């Protein structure tokens, strides 16, 4: 700790020499006053550094020159009318006095030494672990040492930005407090304190010393509770999805979210996007009845929590069984629909007598029952809510192959070089293989796909459907008629003759009609003949 004033001995020495200076200042013959110059005048020196002081007596015939100070000193150099002294380890502000003999009288001169020193420690007080956005925060700068205090100040920095500056007090160590209102942008920003020793008025420069930075973590937490989404009814020993999210978080990536089912923590997948944090998990329970799901979100020093209930139930079944899943045609089949206790089942619309009992259906398998589907519906009431579950099963009936006579005609008449399809189909279980072979040559005609009919395709074909359950056969006669060029020419000739006859008849008719309109009669009148036109005579007129 540096002294704030001169030592007592220096004080009394300065006072004595001051009195001497006032009383013993010599004067010359013409009343001239002599004095001692002290250089440097009122110096400012670093703490603990040496200083050379020069005392000069400006009178003729100067005598002995000396320096009075409480500091350690040693002669440095000397000449006529001057002497220099080296002061070591200057650690405090003080006044020094130079004295000398002039005309057998003592004269004195004074100089004030100001010591400056950098603070030994500049530190920003620890910041809170988390700071809410917009809430006032006091930041304190702690400074130890440093002089002169009147020239010392402290600056609060946000990164490189100066937020404020205050003078350093006289207390040791000094504590300077700044009030700030953190923003979202301040999250992760470094804050620091900078001490400034301004000696520019003393001809020196501005000295600065900055503390180590401290990082501020800001956060914003909404007032709303997390949104918890999950099915309200859970079947035991079945995994169910659980989703929890909260909006308006800053920074969302720094928030923590937890999901729990009762006392069991869930292994959740957490995703952060913008200001939203979402946790997704799957869970199952082996405990029947009402249970609680908890979602907890923590950010900074705050947390938000949501608790909601679910109902776990046991729903056994329904189980739908066939006594024969692949039944041979004509064999009896029993269909059974069963479920657990308190479950009401219904088989193809027919309910069981009471809840917990199975429903049955018996039948004799026929070809019509192949691929028949049976439906079983089960219902369970849980806390006033009716839950449904359905099952279905298909019956396969094994029966022999049959060719569909309605779709496979027994006689076909087709023209040569035309495209046709032999539309023969066969049914059966297992599916039969169907092929049509011409008798004698075993020539196979395609079935069910288009093909070009040729003249040599004419003949009788034996179509057979075969499977492991048997065979079925039928005959198909195919008559392919060829295309004759002579016949075509004859037809064209006949058509040409008919055209000519028709044209001739039309011409005769037109001519006859014209003749009927142009008949004239000569009728005698007096001695002259007159030509008159008459209309055709009908049959009745001729008869009259």
Coordinates of C-alpha atoms in Angstrom, one line a residue:
X1 CA 0.0 0.0 0.0
X2 CA 1.5 3.3 -1.1
X3 CA 1.6 6.2 1.4
X4 CA -0.9 8.9 0.7
X5 CA 1.2 11.8 2.2
X6 CA 4.8 12.7 3.3
X7 CA 6.4 11.1 6.3
X8 CA 6.2 13.1 9.5
X9 CA 10.0 13.9 9.4
X10 CA 9.7 15.3 5.9
X11 CA 6.7 17.4 6.9
X12 CA 8.5 19.0 9.8
X13 CA 11.6 19.5 7.7
X14 CA 9.6 21.2 5.0
X15 CA 8.0 23.4 7.5
X16 CA 11.3 24.5 9.1
X17 CA 12.8 25.2 5.7
X18 CA 9.8 27.2 4.7
X19 CA 10.2 29.4 7.7
X20 CA 13.8 29.8 7.0
X21 CA 13.1 30.7 3.4
X22 CA 10.6 33.4 4.5
X23 CA 13.0 34.9 7.1
X24 CA 16.5 34.4 5.5
X25 CA 16.0 35.2 1.8
X26 CA 19.1 37.3 1.0
X27 CA 19.0 40.5 -1.1
X28 CA 21.7 42.0 -3.2
X29 CA 23.2 45.4 -3.0
X30 CA 20.4 46.9 -5.0
X31 CA 17.7 44.8 -3.1
X32 CA 17.8 41.9 -5.6
X33 CA 16.4 38.6 -4.2
X34 CA 18.3 35.4 -4.9
X35 CA 16.7 31.9 -5.1
X36 CA 17.4 28.2 -5.7
X37 CA 15.9 26.6 -8.8
X38 CA 14.8 23.0 -8.3
X39 CA 14.7 20.8 -11.5
X40 CA 12.6 19.1 -12.5
X41 CA 9.8 21.3 -11.1
X42 CA 7.0 19.2 -9.6
X43 CA 7.9 16.0 -11.4
X44 CA 5.6 13.0 -11.8
X45 CA 7.5 9.7 -11.6
X46 CA 6.6 6.0 -11.6
X47 CA 6.3 4.3 -8.3
X48 CA 9.6 2.9 -6.9
X49 CA 11.7 4.5 -9.7
X50 CA 14.8 6.7 -9.0
X51 CA 14.8 10.5 -9.7
X52 CA 17.7 12.9 -10.3
X53 CA 17.1 16.4 -8.8
X54 CA 19.2 19.4 -9.8
X55 CA 19.6 22.4 -7.4
X56 CA 20.9 25.6 -8.9
X57 CA 21.8 28.7 -7.0
X58 CA 21.6 31.9 -9.1
X59 CA 23.8 34.3 -7.1
X60 CA 27.4 35.4 -7.4
X61 CA 29.8 33.5 -5.2
X62 CA 27.4 30.6 -4.3
X63 CA 28.2 28.5 -1.3
X64 CA 27.4 24.9 -0.3
X65 CA 24.2 23.5 -1.9
X66 CA 22.2 20.7 -0.2
X67 CA 19.0 18.7 -0.7
X68 CA 16.6 17.9 2.1
X69 CA 14.3 14.9 1.7
X70 CA 13.1 11.8 3.6
X71 CA 14.1 9.6 0.6
X72 CA 17.4 7.9 0.2
X73 CA 19.7 10.1 -1.7
X74 CA 23.2 10.2 -3.0
X75 CA 25.3 12.9 -4.8
X76 CA 25.1 12.6 -8.5
X77 CA 27.2 15.5 -9.9
X78 CA 28.3 19.0 -8.9
X79 CA 29.5 22.3 -10.5
X80 CA 29.8 25.9 -9.8
X81 CA 26.5 27.1 -8.4
X82 CA 24.7 23.8 -8.9
X83 CA 24.5 20.2 -7.5
X84 CA 22.6 17.1 -8.6
X85 CA 21.3 14.4 -6.3
X86 CA 19.9 10.9 -7.1
X87 CA 16.8 9.9 -5.2
X88 CA 16.2 6.1 -5.0
X89 CA 12.9 4.2 -4.6
X90 CA 10.5 7.0 -4.9
X91 CA 7.3 5.5 -3.4
X92 CA 5.1 8.4 -2.3
X93 CA 4.1 11.9 -3.0
X94 CA 6.3 14.4 -1.2
X95 CA 7.9 17.8 -1.2
X96 CA 11.7 18.2 -1.6
X97 CA 13.8 21.2 -0.6
X98 CA 17.0 22.5 -2.0
X99 CA 19.1 25.0 0.0
X100 CA 22.3 26.9 -0.5
X101 CA 24.5 29.8 0.9
X102 CA 24.4 33.1 -1.0
X103 CA 26.3 36.1 0.4
X104 CA 26.5 34.3 3.7
X105 CA 22.8 33.8 3.8
X106 CA 20.8 30.6 3.2
X107 CA 18.3 30.4 0.4
X108 CA 15.8 27.6 -0.4
X109 CA 13.7 26.2 -3.3
X110 CA 10.9 23.6 -3.3
X111 CA 9.5 21.0 -5.7
X112 CA 6.6 18.6 -5.2
X113 CA 7.1 15.0 -6.4
X114 CA 4.0 13.1 -7.5
X115 CA 4.3 9.4 -7.7
X116 CA 2.1 7.4 -10.2
X117 CA 1.5 3.7 -10.2
X118 CA -0.7 1.2 -12.1
X119 CA -3.3 -0.8 -10.1
X120 CA -2.0 -4.1 -8.9
X121 CA -5.3 -5.8 -9.7
X122 CA -8.2 -5.0 -12.0
X123 CA -11.0 -7.6 -11.8
X124 CA -14.6 -8.0 -12.8
X125 CA -16.6 -9.5 -10.0
X126 CA -18.0 -13.0 -10.7
X127 CA -21.2 -13.0 -12.9
X128 CA -24.3 -15.0 -12.1
X129 CA -24.4 -18.4 -13.8
X130 CA -27.5 -17.3 -15.7
X131 CA -29.1 -13.9 -16.1
X132 CA -32.7 -13.4 -17.2
X133 CA -33.0 -11.2 -20.3
X134 CA -34.2 -7.7 -19.5
X135 CA -33.7 -8.0 -15.7
X136 CA -31.3 -5.4 -14.2
X137 CA -27.8 -6.7 -13.4
X138 CA -25.2 -4.9 -11.2
X139 CA -21.6 -5.5 -12.5
X140 CA -18.8 -4.6 -10.1
X141 CA -15.2 -3.7 -11.0
X142 CA -12.6 -4.3 -8.2
X143 CA -9.4 -2.2 -8.3
X144 CA -6.4 -2.5 -5.9
X145 CA -3.6 0.0 -5.8
X146 CA -2.8 2.7 -8.3
X147 CA -2.0 6.4 -7.9
X148 CA -2.7 9.2 -8.0
X149 CA -6.3 8.4 -7.4
X150 CA -7.6 11.7 -8.8
X151 CA -6.3 10.5 -12.2
X152 CA -7.7 7.0 -12.0
X153 CA -11.0 5.8 -13.5
X154 CA -12.7 2.5 -14.4
X155 CA -14.5 1.6 -17.7
X156 CA -17.0 -1.3 -18.1
X157 CA -16.6 -3.1 -21.4
X158 CA -19.0 -5.3 -23.3
X159 CA -16.7 -6.9 -25.8
X160 CA -15.0 -3.8 -27.2
X161 CA -17.9 -1.5 -26.5
X162 CA -17.6 1.0 -23.6
X163 CA -20.8 0.9 -21.5
X164 CA -19.8 3.5 -18.8
X165 CA -16.9 5.1 -17.0
X166 CA -16.6 6.1 -13.3
X167 CA -13.8 7.7 -11.2
X168 CA -12.0 5.5 -8.8
X169 CA -12.7 6.2 -5.1
X170 CA -10.2 6.7 -2.4
X171 CA -11.0 3.4 -0.6
X172 CA -8.6 0.6 -1.0
X173 CA -9.4 -1.7 -2.6
X174 CA -11.9 0.3 -4.7
X175 CA -15.3 -1.2 -5.9
X176 CA -17.1 0.5 -8.7
X177 CA -20.6 -0.8 -9.7
X178 CA -22.3 -0.5 -13.0
X179 CA -26.0 -1.3 -13.7
X180 CA -26.8 -3.0 -17.1
X181 CA -29.9 -4.6 -18.6
X182 CA -28.8 -7.7 -20.5
X183 CA -30.2 -8.4 -23.9
X184 CA -30.6 -11.7 -25.9
X185 CA -27.6 -10.6 -28.0
X186 CA -25.5 -10.5 -24.8
X187 CA -25.6 -14.3 -24.4
X188 CA -22.1 -15.6 -24.6
X189 CA -20.6 -12.0 -24.6
X190 CA -17.5 -11.2 -22.7
X191 CA -17.6 -8.4 -20.1
X192 CA -14.5 -6.8 -18.6
X193 CA -13.2 -3.8 -16.6
X194 CA -10.5 -1.4 -17.7
X195 CA -8.6 0.9 -15.4
X196 CA -7.3 4.2 -16.9
X197 CA -4.6 6.3 -15.4
X198 CA -4.8 9.7 -17.3
X199 CA -1.5 11.7 -16.9
X200 CA -1.8 13.6 -20.1
X201 CA -2.3 16.9 -18.1
X202 CA 1.2 16.1 -16.6
X203 CA 2.8 15.8 -20.0
X204 CA 2.6 12.0 -19.9
X205 CA 0.1 9.6 -21.6
X206 CA -3.0 7.6 -20.9
X207 CA -2.2 4.3 -19.2
X208 CA -4.8 1.4 -19.4
X209 CA -5.1 -2.0 -17.8
X210 CA -7.9 -4.4 -18.6
X211 CA -9.1 -7.3 -16.5
X212 CA -9.7 -10.8 -17.6
X213 CA -13.1 -11.2 -19.4
X214 CA -16.1 -13.0 -17.9
X215 CA -18.7 -14.5 -20.2
X216 CA -22.4 -13.6 -19.5
X217 CA -25.1 -16.2 -20.1
X218 CA -28.5 -14.7 -20.6
X219 CA -31.8 -16.6 -21.0
X220 CA -35.5 -16.2 -21.6
X221 CA -38.1 -18.6 -20.2
X222 CA -41.8 -18.3 -21.1
X223 CA -44.5 -18.3 -18.4
X224 CA -46.5 -21.1 -20.2
X225 CA -46.2 -24.7 -19.3
X226 CA -44.9 -27.4 -21.7
X227 CA -47.3 -29.1 -24.1
X228 CA -47.6 -32.8 -23.3
X229 CA -49.1 -35.0 -26.0
X230 CA -49.8 -38.8 -25.6
X231 CA -52.7 -41.3 -25.7
X232 CA -54.9 -41.1 -22.6
X233 CA -55.5 -44.8 -22.6
X234 CA -52.5 -47.2 -22.7
X235 CA -52.7 -50.9 -23.3
X236 CA -50.3 -52.6 -21.0
X237 CA -47.0 -54.1 -22.4
X238 CA -47.4 -52.0 -25.5
X239 CA -45.2 -49.1 -26.5
X240 CA -46.8 -45.7 -26.8
X241 CA -45.5 -42.4 -28.1
X242 CA -45.0 -39.4 -25.8
X243 CA -44.2 -35.9 -27.0
X244 CA -43.4 -32.8 -25.0
X245 CA -42.5 -29.3 -26.4
X246 CA -42.1 -25.7 -25.2
X247 CA -41.9 -22.6 -27.3
X248 CA -40.3 -19.2 -26.6
X249 CA -37.1 -20.5 -25.1
X250 CA -33.8 -18.6 -25.4
X251 CA -31.4 -20.1 -26.1
X252 CA -33.4 -23.3 -26.7
X253 CA -30.2 -25.2 -27.3
X254 CA -29.2 -24.6 -23.7
X255 CA -32.5 -25.8 -22.2
X256 CA -32.9 -29.3 -20.7
X257 CA -36.1 -31.4 -21.0
X258 CA -37.0 -34.6 -19.1
X259 CA -39.9 -37.0 -19.5
X260 CA -41.0 -39.4 -16.8
X261 CA -43.7 -42.1 -16.4
X262 CA -44.3 -42.3 -12.7
X263 CA -40.8 -42.8 -11.2
X264 CA -39.4 -44.1 -14.5
X265 CA -37.3 -41.6 -16.5
X266 CA -37.9 -42.0 -20.2
X267 CA -35.1 -42.2 -22.8
X268 CA -36.2 -39.2 -25.0
X269 CA -34.9 -37.9 -28.3
X270 CA -34.4 -34.1 -27.9
X271 CA -34.5 -31.7 -30.8
X272 CA -33.9 -27.9 -30.7
X273 CA -35.2 -25.7 -33.5
X274 CA -35.3 -21.9 -33.3
X275 CA -37.0 -21.1 -29.9
X276 CA -38.6 -24.5 -29.5
X277 CA -37.4 -27.6 -27.6
X278 CA -39.1 -30.9 -28.3
X279 CA -38.6 -34.3 -26.6
X280 CA -40.0 -37.5 -28.1
X281 CA -40.0 -40.9 -26.4
X282 CA -41.8 -44.3 -26.4
X283 CA -42.9 -45.9 -23.2
X284 CA -44.9 -48.9 -21.9
X285 CA -46.2 -49.9 -18.5
X286 CA -46.9 -53.1 -16.8
X287 CA -49.0 -51.5 -14.1
X288 CA -52.7 -51.4 -14.5
X289 CA -54.7 -48.3 -13.5
X290 CA -54.1 -44.5 -13.4
X291 CA -50.5 -43.3 -13.8
X292 CA -48.8 -39.9 -14.2
X293 CA -46.6 -38.5 -17.0
X294 CA -44.3 -35.6 -16.2
X295 CA -42.6 -33.2 -18.5
X296 CA -40.0 -30.8 -17.0
X297 CA -38.1 -28.1 -18.9
X298 CA -35.2 -26.3 -17.2
X299 CA -33.3 -23.2 -18.5
X300 CA -31.1 -21.0 -16.4
X301 CA -32.4 -21.0 -12.9
X302 CA -36.0 -21.6 -13.8
X303 CA -38.1 -24.6 -14.8
X304 CA -41.6 -25.3 -16.2
X305 CA -43.4 -28.5 -15.5
X306 CA -46.6 -30.3 -16.8
X307 CA -48.2 -33.3 -15.1
X308 CA -51.0 -35.3 -16.7
X309 CA -52.6 -38.7 -16.1
X310 CA -53.2 -41.8 -18.2
X311 CA -55.1 -45.0 -17.7
X312 CA -53.3 -48.3 -18.4
X313 CA -55.6 -51.3 -19.2
X314 CA -55.2 -54.9 -20.2
X315 CA -57.0 -55.8 -23.5
X316 CA -56.5 -59.5 -24.3
X317 CA -57.5 -60.6 -27.8
X318 CA -59.5 -61.0 -29.8
X319 CA -58.1 -64.2 -31.1
X320 CA -59.8 -65.5 -34.2
X321 CA -59.1 -69.2 -35.2
X322 CA -60.3 -71.7 -37.8
X323 CA -60.4 -75.4 -37.0
X324 CA -59.2 -75.9 -40.6
X325 CA -57.4 -73.0 -42.3
X326 CA -57.2 -75.0 -45.6
X327 CA -60.4 -77.2 -45.5
X328 CA -61.3 -79.8 -48.1
X329 CA -64.6 -79.3 -49.8
X330 CA -67.4 -80.9 -47.8
X331 CA -65.5 -81.0 -44.4
X332 CA -66.9 -79.2 -41.3
X333 CA -65.2 -76.0 -40.2
X334 CA -65.5 -74.2 -36.8
X335 CA -64.7 -70.5 -36.5
X336 CA -63.9 -69.3 -32.9
X337 CA -63.5 -65.7 -31.7
X338 CA -62.3 -65.3 -28.1
X339 CA -60.8 -62.6 -25.9
X340 CA -59.9 -61.9 -22.3
X341 CA -62.0 -61.2 -19.2
X342 CA -64.6 -58.4 -19.4
X343 CA -64.2 -58.2 -23.2
X344 CA -67.4 -58.6 -25.3
X345 CA -66.8 -60.3 -28.7
X346 CA -68.9 -60.5 -31.8
X347 CA -68.4 -62.9 -34.7
X348 CA -69.8 -61.9 -38.1
X349 CA -72.3 -59.6 -36.3
X350 CA -73.4 -62.3 -33.8
X351 CA -72.4 -61.4 -30.2
X352 CA -71.3 -63.9 -27.5
X353 CA -73.7 -64.6 -24.7
X354 CA -71.8 -62.6 -22.1
X355 CA -68.5 -60.7 -21.9
X356 CA -65.5 -62.9 -21.5
X357 CA -67.1 -65.9 -23.4
X358 CA -66.1 -66.8 -27.0
X359 CA -68.3 -66.7 -30.1
X360 CA -68.4 -69.6 -32.5
X361 CA -69.6 -70.4 -36.0
X362 CA -69.8 -73.8 -37.7
X363 CA -70.2 -74.5 -41.4
X364 CA -69.6 -77.2 -44.0
X365 CA -66.9 -76.0 -46.5
X366 CA -68.0 -75.5 -50.1
X367 CA -66.5 -74.0 -53.2
X368 CA -68.4 -70.8 -52.4
X369 CA -66.6 -70.5 -49.0
X370 CA -63.2 -70.3 -50.6
X371 CA -61.5 -67.0 -49.7
X372 CA -64.4 -66.2 -47.4
X373 CA -63.4 -63.7 -44.7
X374 CA -64.7 -63.9 -41.1
X375 CA -64.7 -60.8 -38.8
X376 CA -64.3 -60.7 -35.1
X377 CA -65.0 -57.4 -33.1
X378 CA -64.0 -57.0 -29.5
X379 CA -65.1 -54.2 -27.2
X380 CA -63.8 -53.2 -23.7
X381 CA -65.1 -50.4 -21.5
X382 CA -62.4 -48.5 -19.6
X383 CA -63.4 -45.5 -17.4
X384 CA -66.5 -45.0 -19.4
X385 CA -64.8 -45.2 -22.7
X386 CA -65.5 -48.1 -25.1
X387 CA -62.4 -49.4 -26.8
X388 CA -62.7 -51.5 -30.0
X389 CA -60.4 -54.0 -31.6
X390 CA -61.0 -56.1 -34.8
X391 CA -59.6 -59.2 -36.3
X392 CA -60.2 -61.0 -39.6
X393 CA -59.3 -64.3 -41.0
X394 CA -59.7 -65.9 -44.4
X395 CA -60.8 -69.5 -45.1
X396 CA -59.4 -71.5 -48.0
X397 CA -61.4 -74.4 -49.3
X398 CA -59.6 -77.0 -51.4
X399 CA -61.7 -78.2 -54.4
X400 CA -61.1 -79.6 -57.8
X401 CA -60.8 -77.7 -61.1
X402 CA -63.8 -76.6 -63.2
X403 CA -63.8 -75.0 -66.6
X404 CA -66.3 -72.2 -66.8
X405 CA -68.6 -73.3 -69.7
X406 CA -70.2 -69.9 -69.9
X407 CA -66.9 -68.2 -70.8
X408 CA -65.5 -71.0 -73.0
X409 CA -67.7 -71.6 -76.1
X410 CA -67.8 -75.0 -77.6
X411 CA -67.8 -73.8 -81.2
X412 CA -65.8 -70.9 -82.7
X413 CA -66.0 -69.5 -86.2
X414 CA -63.1 -67.1 -87.0
X415 CA -61.7 -65.6 -90.2
X416 CA -58.2 -66.3 -91.3
X417 CA -55.5 -63.8 -90.4
X418 CA -57.5 -62.1 -87.7
X419 CA -56.6 -61.5 -84.0
X420 CA -58.7 -63.3 -81.4
X421 CA -58.6 -64.5 -77.7
X422 CA -59.6 -67.9 -76.5
X423 CA -61.6 -66.8 -73.4
X424 CA -61.5 -70.0 -71.5
X425 CA -61.1 -69.9 -67.7
X426 CA -60.9 -72.5 -64.9
X427 CA -61.3 -72.2 -61.2
X428 CA -60.2 -74.4 -58.4
X429 CA -58.0 -74.4 -55.3
X430 CA -55.1 -74.9 -55.8
X431 CA -55.2 -72.9 -59.0
X432 CA -55.4 -75.3 -61.9
X433 CA -53.3 -75.2 -65.1
X434 CA -55.4 -74.8 -68.2
X435 CA -54.3 -75.7 -71.8
X436 CA -56.1 -76.5 -75.1
X437 CA -54.5 -79.1 -77.4
X438 CA -55.7 -80.0 -80.9
X439 CA -56.7 -83.7 -81.0
X440 CA -54.3 -85.8 -83.0
X441 CA -51.4 -83.3 -83.4
X442 CA -51.2 -82.0 -79.9
X443 CA -50.9 -78.5 -81.2
X444 CA -51.5 -76.0 -78.3
X445 CA -53.4 -72.9 -78.9
X446 CA -52.8 -69.9 -76.5
X447 CA -55.4 -69.3 -73.8
X448 CA -56.3 -65.9 -72.5
X449 CA -53.9 -63.9 -74.7
X450 CA -54.4 -62.5 -78.2
X451 CA -53.0 -64.5 -81.2
X452 CA -53.2 -64.5 -85.0
X453 CA -55.6 -67.1 -86.3
X454 CA -54.3 -69.1 -89.3
X455 CA -56.2 -71.3 -91.6
X456 CA -54.5 -74.5 -90.3
X457 CA -55.9 -73.8 -86.8
X458 CA -59.2 -75.3 -87.7
X459 CA -60.0 -78.5 -85.8
X460 CA -61.2 -79.9 -82.4
X461 CA -59.3 -78.9 -79.3
X462 CA -59.4 -80.6 -76.0
X463 CA -59.2 -78.1 -73.1
X464 CA -58.1 -79.5 -69.8
X465 CA -57.8 -77.9 -66.3
X466 CA -55.6 -79.9 -64.0
X467 CA -54.5 -79.5 -60.3
X468 CA -53.6 -81.8 -57.4
X469 CA -57.3 -82.0 -56.7
X470 CA -58.2 -83.5 -60.1
X471 CA -58.9 -82.6 -63.8
X472 CA -61.8 -81.2 -65.9
X473 CA -62.1 -81.4 -69.7
X474 CA -64.2 -80.0 -72.5
X475 CA -64.0 -79.9 -76.3
X476 CA -63.8 -76.7 -78.4
X477 CA -64.3 -76.8 -82.2
X478 CA -62.5 -74.1 -84.1
X479 CA -63.6 -73.3 -87.7
X480 CA -61.3 -71.0 -89.5
X481 CA -62.6 -69.6 -92.8
X482 CA -60.1 -68.6 -95.5
X483 CA -60.3 -65.4 -97.6
X484 CA -61.2 -66.4 -101.4
X485 CA -60.2 -63.7 -104.1
X486 CA -62.6 -65.0 -106.8
X487 CA -65.5 -64.8 -104.5
X488 CA -64.6 -61.2 -103.8
X489 CA -64.4 -60.4 -107.5
X490 CA -67.8 -62.0 -108.1
X491 CA -69.3 -60.0 -105.3
X492 CA -67.9 -56.8 -106.7
X493 CA -69.2 -57.7 -110.2
X494 CA -72.7 -58.3 -108.9
X495 CA -72.6 -55.0 -107.0
X496 CA -71.5 -53.2 -110.3
X497 CA -74.4 -54.8 -112.3
X498 CA -76.9 -53.9 -109.6
X499 CA -75.7 -50.4 -109.7
X500 CA -76.1 -50.2 -113.5
X501 CA -79.6 -51.7 -113.4
X502 CA -80.6 -49.2 -110.7
X503 CA -79.3 -46.3 -112.8
X504 CA -81.2 -47.5 -115.9
X505 CA -84.5 -47.9 -114.1
X506 CA -84.1 -44.5 -112.7
X507 CA -83.6 -43.0 -116.2
X508 CA -86.7 -44.8 -117.6
X509 CA -88.8 -43.5 -114.8
X510 CA -87.7 -40.0 -115.3
X511 CA -88.3 -40.2 -119.0
X512 CA -91.9 -41.6 -118.5
X513 CA -92.8 -38.9 -116.0
X514 CA -91.6 -36.2 -118.5
X515 CA -93.7 -37.8 -121.3
X516 CA -96.8 -37.7 -119.1
X517 CA -96.4 -34.0 -118.6
X518 CA -95.9 -33.1 -122.4
X519 CA -99.0 -34.9 -124.2
X520 CA -101.1 -32.5 -126.5
X521 CA -104.6 -33.0 -128.2
X522 CA -106.0 -31.3 -131.4
X523 CA -109.7 -30.3 -131.0
X524 CA -111.7 -29.0 -133.9
X525 CA -113.4 -25.6 -133.5
X526 CA -115.3 -24.2 -136.4
X527 CA -112.9 -24.5 -139.3
X528 CA -109.7 -23.9 -137.4
X529 CA -107.6 -26.4 -135.4
X530 CA -106.4 -25.6 -131.8
X531 CA -103.6 -27.3 -130.0
X532 CA -104.4 -27.9 -126.3
X533 CA -102.6 -29.4 -123.4
X534 CA -104.4 -32.1 -121.3
X535 CA -103.7 -33.7 -117.9
X536 CA -103.2 -37.5 -117.6
X537 CA -106.4 -39.4 -117.3
X538 CA -107.0 -41.5 -114.3
X539 CA -108.5 -45.0 -114.4
X540 CA -112.0 -43.6 -113.3
X541 CA -112.1 -41.0 -116.0
X542 CA -111.3 -43.6 -118.7
X543 CA -114.1 -45.9 -117.4
X544 CA -116.6 -43.0 -117.7

